[in-house]
Amino acid sequence: MGRRTKIGKKIGYWFGVLKATAFSTYKEWAAYRSQMAISIFVGPVFFLIQLFIWRAVYATRTTLNGLTLEQMLTYYGIVAVIGYLTYDSADWDLQWLIRNGSFLTYMLRPVSYCFLAFAQKIGHRLLALWVEIIPVGLLFLFVFKIRLVPAEPGWALFSLGLSFVLVFLTNYCIGITAFWLTKTEGIRRAFLTLRNLSAGMLIPLNFFPAWMQKLLFYLPFQFITYVPTRVFIGHYELAGISLSIPRVVGLQVVATLVMLVVARLLWACGIKRFTGVGA
Amino acid sequence: MLISVKNLTKVYKTYQRGSSFKETVKSLFVRKPLYVHALKGISFGIEKGELVGFLGPNGAGKSTTLKILTGILYPSGGTVDVMGYIPWQDRKKYVAKIGAVFGQKSQLLWDIPPIDAFYLNKAIYVIPDREFQRIMAHMVELLDLKDVIRKPTRQLSLGERMKCEFVMAMLHQPEIVFLDEPTIGLDVIAKDKIREFILEMNKKGVTFILTTHDLSDIEHLARRVIVVNHGEIVFDDTITTLRRHWGEKKIIAVSTVYPLPDLTRPGVTVTKRISDYQAELELDLAVYELNKFIALVNKSSTIRDLSVQEPPIEETIKVLYKT
Amino acid sequence: MKNNIRIYLVGAKTALASRMAYRGDFFMSMLIMLLVEMAAPVITILIYQNGATFPGWNMYEALLIQGVFLLGKGIAYPFFFGIVWNTIERVQNGTFDLLLIKPKSVLFMAIVTGFDAEDLGKLVGGVTLFTLALSRLPAPEPGAWLQFMVLFTITLMVMFGYGLVLAGLGIVWIGNFRVYEIFESITSFGLYPTAIFSKSLQTIITLVIPVAILGSVPATVLLGRPSPGTLGAVGVSLLFLLFSLGFWRWMLKKYTSVGG
């Protein structure tokens, strides 16, 4: 048998597993779609508050930190949409499986848990696409008149895809900590809160004091939200450093690869502990 | 009469729901109601000091009955009178006098010792200190829980936890105790201990009403059985009568010195002919008397060994469930 | 009454003991409960540090509003707002029935078994933010303090009302913890000076849905410039409390007719 067809077969197999897993997750969550649809209310309400805050702030000025009111609102709009697109619960899922012992059933499967979890995320987000993302996007577009059109669509899409993977990897790493800790609720929420802050979900990162911006520049979190949002707007700046879009996306690729390695290492240690303890 | 139930009915209304996009949009405007008749008018009475078992397949209406009797659910029709109370109307006063153990719903607190949960109940039911200590000591003794009640609940075995659930439910000395599958998942020893405890408390005058899927619970505990199916009572009498419900039958195994003749005749069903010298059969005593049958076999083939057994109760129950 | 207080204290004690079984996680969670509430103050501080303002308000005045809001939440969440998650969780896993077989009102039992120790972190944060902001502002008159106390009591009553509505929703909307998000989003309007909102929105959050009463209405009394419509806000709050009690009863009735 030729090498090529062998690889082709393997890819076909993986794709089949991915599709089946994603589809079953989609169906499973379809029963909870009314919960998901809460975003259609919550998202715009939070946005409305931002709208009034920044309108008040800009009442006496036209730019702040290099952003106009319109750009500021666009920032929050895009942050919200990216949040919905890349959301996942890999951390919660994994710690739950480990704590109640049903993780064992995944150890018995011929496919890695990481791959299955990622497929689940895809299924979950596909459902979210029509339940929350498109409705919220339309509201932003037509009610709040935010221009949800990227400056450079190709780069924006690529950056978004990387963010999708990065969010998964970071959450996945937090989930892995359950191999060591009996209760991970605290550390999970601590990490998520700090991550969201460092990713620029609350406020654009260039609002932070200079020293913090420098720190944030070297942390991986900016690549989760801040970078794709900036790529979307078409202009990146942090800690006084301006980078071109291809460059910053390049850095995002590096960050994603680094996270991949970190996740692998952490996973290897965790599994060793899991099988060692024999939980 | 301690408990009297007349014509109890319960109808649930639910809505059909689809999962496709089209069905979702449609369900926003029109919803198709579905009516489920969980209880179709059941009546029974229970005297003080009885120990009654409720049997029935899943979804037969056992839990609904139990929920109504404990005041958790109100019925669609009919009357219930327990110790002079209407459970769902006089709920607070009423539940102070009853106890309940749900095999699948723990009243204990996972991360702390059972005794701390007991103290919470002491406060809720306003049990005086002395009485609390006395009753707890008594039950701890009966159930062998001495070291157990001070360990965190999560470290206890399932059996130990279930025993603690009993203490929890009975600290306030209820007159009636409802048990919903109290031995589910337990090993034989724990089951025995719990059954012993129930019988002991029953002797002291506590009325027990239990639902279970475990027929040995019923055989060991209940003198009276109520079988519910499709929301109706299909049987309500003693366990001995239940055995005889479908005719008085015996299971007979026989082995002989000389070859057996063809035994098939009215009242005799051969279930297994192992060899010419050995067979198992079912005998209907109403049609063919036992002594006559033994004489018949002995005369034709000379009995070497013979055993007479009750038919397994499962068989009777299966027949009841199928109707 | 004395009895109920005793039951509540035993309930709080057992909840605390449960939570202390994992000490590290407990203190971490307490810290987090505080941190997650810091979003609005962080945004506010960063806006002012970058040289911008909410016109007509200095930073500490804005922070005082958020301090009052957090103080209210800090009291509500550990002591009685636990009815929300407690109800949702119990209805979901079937243990809500266990509250119904206790000889006390279901609401009281839901409060007792819903004591949430880690949310004490919010209280610490509320006290800190409130005192910090107030220390940088002119001291309020004793009269203002008195008015504040009255209004803040109403704040807590409204918090309780929201708790009832969310818990009630949790009975029919099984397993839906996102009701918290609905609450967070609506009440966020109470975190900022009402003046930054449009006129119609100001009316809505003061006189239709009691949101301003959670932060800006009591805070502005301390600042010596009471919000317009304070009296109306009080009236609406009391009506809201009545409505929420009715809503809870209605949902509970639904539960006892369907049985979860």
CSV table of N, CA, C and O in Angstrom, one decimal, chain B residues 10 12 67 70 72-74 91-92 95-96 100 102 105-107 109 111-112 116 119-121 123-126 154, chain C residues 3 7 10-11 14 17-18 21-22 94-95 97-106 109 253 255-259:
chain,number,residue,atom,x,y,z
B,10,LYS,N,-53.7,11.8,39.7
B,10,LYS,CA,-52.7,12.8,39.4
B,10,LYS,C,-52.4,12.8,37.9
B,10,LYS,O,-52.1,11.8,37.3
B,12,TYR,N,-50.3,14.8,35.0
B,12,TYR,CA,-49.2,15.8,34.6
B,12,TYR,C,-49.4,16.3,33.2
B,12,TYR,O,-49.9,15.6,32.4
B,67,LYS,N,-44.8,10.8,47.0
B,67,LYS,CA,-44.6,12.3,47.1
B,67,LYS,C,-45.9,12.9,47.6
B,67,LYS,O,-45.8,13.9,48.4
B,70,THR,N,-46.1,12.4,51.3
B,70,THR,CA,-45.1,13.2,52.2
B,70,THR,C,-45.3,14.7,52.0
B,70,THR,O,-44.6,15.5,52.6
B,72,ILE,N,-45.0,16.6,49.4
B,72,ILE,CA,-44.2,17.2,48.4
B,72,ILE,C,-45.0,17.6,47.2
B,72,ILE,O,-44.8,18.7,46.6
B,73,LEU,N,-46.0,16.8,46.9
B,73,LEU,CA,-46.8,17.0,45.7
B,73,LEU,C,-48.3,17.1,46.0
B,73,LEU,O,-48.7,16.5,46.9
B,74,TYR,N,-49.0,18.0,45.3
B,74,TYR,CA,-50.4,17.9,45.6
B,74,TYR,C,-51.1,17.2,44.4
B,74,TYR,O,-50.7,17.3,43.3
B,91,ARG,N,-48.8,21.1,55.4
B,91,ARG,CA,-47.4,20.6,55.2
B,91,ARG,C,-46.5,20.7,56.4
B,91,ARG,O,-46.0,19.7,56.9
B,92,LYS,N,-46.3,22.0,56.9
B,92,LYS,CA,-45.3,22.2,57.9
B,92,LYS,C,-45.6,21.4,59.2
B,92,LYS,O,-44.8,20.8,59.8
B,95,VAL,N,-45.3,17.4,58.3
B,95,VAL,CA,-44.0,16.8,58.2
B,95,VAL,C,-43.2,16.7,59.4
B,95,VAL,O,-42.2,16.0,59.5
B,96,ALA,N,-43.6,17.5,60.4
B,96,ALA,CA,-42.9,17.4,61.7
B,96,ALA,C,-43.1,16.0,62.3
B,96,ALA,O,-42.3,15.6,63.2
B,100,ALA,N,-38.5,10.6,56.4
B,100,ALA,CA,-38.4,10.0,55.1
B,100,ALA,C,-37.0,9.7,54.7
B,100,ALA,O,-36.1,10.5,55.1
B,102,PHE,N,-34.8,8.8,51.4
B,102,PHE,CA,-34.8,8.5,49.9
B,102,PHE,C,-33.4,7.9,49.6
B,102,PHE,O,-32.4,8.5,49.8
B,105,LYS,N,-31.4,10.3,47.4
B,105,LYS,CA,-31.3,11.7,47.7
B,105,LYS,C,-30.8,11.8,49.1
B,105,LYS,O,-31.5,11.5,50.0
B,106,SER,N,-29.5,12.2,49.2
B,106,SER,CA,-29.0,12.2,50.6
B,106,SER,C,-29.3,13.5,51.3
B,106,SER,O,-29.3,14.6,50.8
B,107,GLN,N,-29.6,13.3,52.6
B,107,GLN,CA,-29.8,14.4,53.5
B,107,GLN,C,-28.6,14.8,54.3
B,107,GLN,O,-28.5,15.8,55.0
B,109,LEU,N,-24.4,15.8,54.6
B,109,LEU,CA,-23.6,16.8,53.9
B,109,LEU,C,-22.3,16.1,53.6
B,109,LEU,O,-21.6,15.6,54.5
B,111,ASP,N,-19.2,16.8,52.8
B,111,ASP,CA,-17.8,17.1,53.2
B,111,ASP,C,-17.7,17.1,54.8
B,111,ASP,O,-16.6,17.2,55.3
B,112,ILE,N,-18.8,16.9,55.5
B,112,ILE,CA,-18.6,17.0,57.0
B,112,ILE,C,-19.3,15.7,57.6
B,112,ILE,O,-20.0,15.1,57.0
B,116,ASP,N,-22.8,16.4,62.3
B,116,ASP,CA,-23.1,17.8,62.1
B,116,ASP,C,-24.4,18.0,61.4
B,116,ASP,O,-25.2,18.9,61.7
B,119,TYR,N,-27.1,17.6,64.0
B,119,TYR,CA,-27.3,18.8,64.8
B,119,TYR,C,-28.2,19.8,64.0
B,119,TYR,O,-29.0,20.5,64.7
B,120,LEU,N,-28.1,19.8,62.7
B,120,LEU,CA,-29.0,20.7,61.9
B,120,LEU,C,-30.4,20.3,62.1
B,120,LEU,O,-31.3,21.1,62.3
B,121,ASN,N,-30.7,19.0,62.0
B,121,ASN,CA,-32.0,18.5,62.2
B,121,ASN,C,-32.5,18.7,63.6
B,121,ASN,O,-33.7,19.0,63.8
B,123,ALA,N,-31.9,21.2,65.4
B,123,ALA,CA,-32.4,22.6,65.5
B,123,ALA,C,-33.7,22.8,64.7
B,123,ALA,O,-34.6,23.4,65.2
B,124,ILE,N,-33.8,22.1,63.6
B,124,ILE,CA,-35.0,22.3,62.7
B,124,ILE,C,-36.2,21.7,63.4
B,124,ILE,O,-37.3,22.3,63.4
B,125,TYR,N,-36.1,20.5,64.0
B,125,TYR,CA,-37.2,19.9,64.6
B,125,TYR,C,-37.4,20.2,66.1
B,125,TYR,O,-38.2,19.7,66.8
B,126,VAL,N,-36.5,21.1,66.6
B,126,VAL,CA,-36.5,21.6,68.0
B,126,VAL,C,-36.5,20.3,68.9
B,126,VAL,O,-37.5,20.1,69.7
B,154,ARG,N,-18.0,11.8,53.1
B,154,ARG,CA,-17.5,11.3,51.8
B,154,ARG,C,-16.6,10.1,52.1
B,154,ARG,O,-16.3,9.4,51.1
C,3,ASN,N,-36.0,30.7,67.6
C,3,ASN,CA,-35.8,29.4,67.1
C,3,ASN,C,-35.2,29.4,65.7
C,3,ASN,O,-34.2,28.7,65.4
C,7,ILE,N,-31.7,28.0,64.1
C,7,ILE,CA,-31.6,27.1,63.0
C,7,ILE,C,-30.6,27.7,61.9
C,7,ILE,O,-29.8,27.1,61.4
C,10,VAL,N,-27.0,27.4,63.0
C,10,VAL,CA,-26.5,26.0,62.8
C,10,VAL,C,-26.2,25.8,61.3
C,10,VAL,O,-25.2,25.2,61.0
C,11,GLY,N,-27.2,26.2,60.5
C,11,GLY,CA,-27.0,26.0,59.1
C,11,GLY,C,-25.8,26.7,58.5
C,11,GLY,O,-25.0,26.1,57.8
C,14,THR,N,-22.7,24.8,59.7
C,14,THR,CA,-22.4,23.5,58.9
C,14,THR,C,-21.9,23.9,57.5
C,14,THR,O,-21.0,23.2,57.0
C,17,ALA,N,-18.3,24.8,57.8
C,17,ALA,CA,-17.5,23.6,58.1
C,17,ALA,C,-17.3,22.8,56.8
C,17,ALA,O,-16.2,22.3,56.5
C,18,SER,N,-18.4,22.7,56.0
C,18,SER,CA,-18.3,22.0,54.7
C,18,SER,C,-17.3,22.6,53.8
C,18,SER,O,-16.5,21.9,53.2
C,21,ALA,N,-13.5,22.2,54.6
C,21,ALA,CA,-12.9,20.9,54.3
C,21,ALA,C,-11.8,21.0,53.2
C,21,ALA,O,-10.9,20.2,53.2
C,22,TYR,N,-12.0,22.0,52.4
C,22,TYR,CA,-10.9,22.3,51.4
C,22,TYR,C,-10.5,23.7,51.6
C,22,TYR,O,-10.9,24.6,51.0
C,94,GLY,N,-32.8,16.8,42.2
C,94,GLY,CA,-33.9,16.2,42.9
C,94,GLY,C,-34.0,16.3,44.4
C,94,GLY,O,-34.9,15.8,45.1
C,95,THR,N,-33.0,17.0,45.0
C,95,THR,CA,-33.0,17.1,46.5
C,95,THR,C,-33.8,18.3,47.0
C,95,THR,O,-33.9,18.5,48.2
C,97,ASP,N,-36.9,18.3,47.0
C,97,ASP,CA,-37.9,17.6,47.8
C,97,ASP,C,-37.6,17.5,49.3
C,97,ASP,O,-38.5,17.6,50.1
C,98,LEU,N,-36.3,17.4,49.6
C,98,LEU,CA,-35.9,17.3,51.0
C,98,LEU,C,-36.2,18.5,51.8
C,98,LEU,O,-36.4,18.5,53.0
C,99,LEU,N,-36.3,19.7,51.1
C,99,LEU,CA,-36.6,20.9,51.8
C,99,LEU,C,-38.1,20.9,52.1
C,99,LEU,O,-38.5,21.5,53.1
C,100,LEU,N,-38.9,20.2,51.3
C,100,LEU,CA,-40.3,20.2,51.5
C,100,LEU,C,-40.7,19.2,52.6
C,100,LEU,O,-41.9,19.3,53.1
C,101,ILE,N,-39.8,18.3,53.0
C,101,ILE,CA,-40.2,17.4,54.1
C,101,ILE,C,-39.7,17.9,55.5
C,101,ILE,O,-39.7,17.2,56.4
C,102,LYS,N,-39.3,19.2,55.5
C,102,LYS,CA,-38.9,19.8,56.8
C,102,LYS,C,-40.1,20.7,57.3
C,102,LYS,O,-40.8,21.3,56.5
C,103,PRO,N,-40.3,20.7,58.6
C,103,PRO,CA,-41.4,21.4,59.2
C,103,PRO,C,-41.2,22.9,59.2
C,103,PRO,O,-41.5,23.6,60.2
C,104,LYS,N,-40.6,23.5,58.2
C,104,LYS,CA,-40.4,25.0,58.1
C,104,LYS,C,-40.8,25.4,56.7
C,104,LYS,O,-40.9,24.6,55.8
C,105,SER,N,-40.9,26.7,56.5
C,105,SER,CA,-41.2,27.2,55.2
C,105,SER,C,-40.1,26.8,54.2
C,105,SER,O,-38.9,26.8,54.6
C,106,VAL,N,-40.4,26.5,53.0
C,106,VAL,CA,-39.4,26.1,52.0
C,106,VAL,C,-38.4,27.2,51.8
C,106,VAL,O,-37.2,27.0,51.7
C,109,MET,N,-35.9,27.2,54.6
C,109,MET,CA,-35.0,26.1,54.5
C,109,MET,C,-34.0,26.4,53.3
C,109,MET,O,-32.8,26.0,53.4
C,253,LYS,N,-45.6,26.7,43.9
C,253,LYS,CA,-46.9,26.0,43.7
C,253,LYS,C,-46.8,25.1,42.4
C,253,LYS,O,-47.2,24.0,42.4
C,255,TYR,N,-44.0,23.9,41.3
C,255,TYR,CA,-43.2,22.7,41.6
C,255,TYR,C,-44.0,21.6,42.3
C,255,TYR,O,-43.9,20.5,41.9
C,256,THR,N,-44.8,22.0,43.3
C,256,THR,CA,-45.5,21.0,44.0
C,256,THR,C,-46.7,20.4,43.2
C,256,THR,O,-47.2,19.4,43.6
C,257,SER,N,-47.0,21.0,42.0
C,257,SER,CA,-48.0,20.3,41.2
C,257,SER,C,-47.3,19.4,40.1
C,257,SER,O,-47.9,18.5,39.6
C,258,VAL,N,-46.0,19.7,39.9
C,258,VAL,CA,-45.4,18.9,38.9
C,258,VAL,C,-44.4,17.9,39.5
C,258,VAL,O,-44.1,16.8,39.0
C,259,GLY,N,-43.8,18.4,40.6
C,259,GLY,CA,-42.9,17.5,41.4
C,259,GLY,C,-41.5,17.3,40.8
C,259,GLY,O,-40.9,16.3,40.9
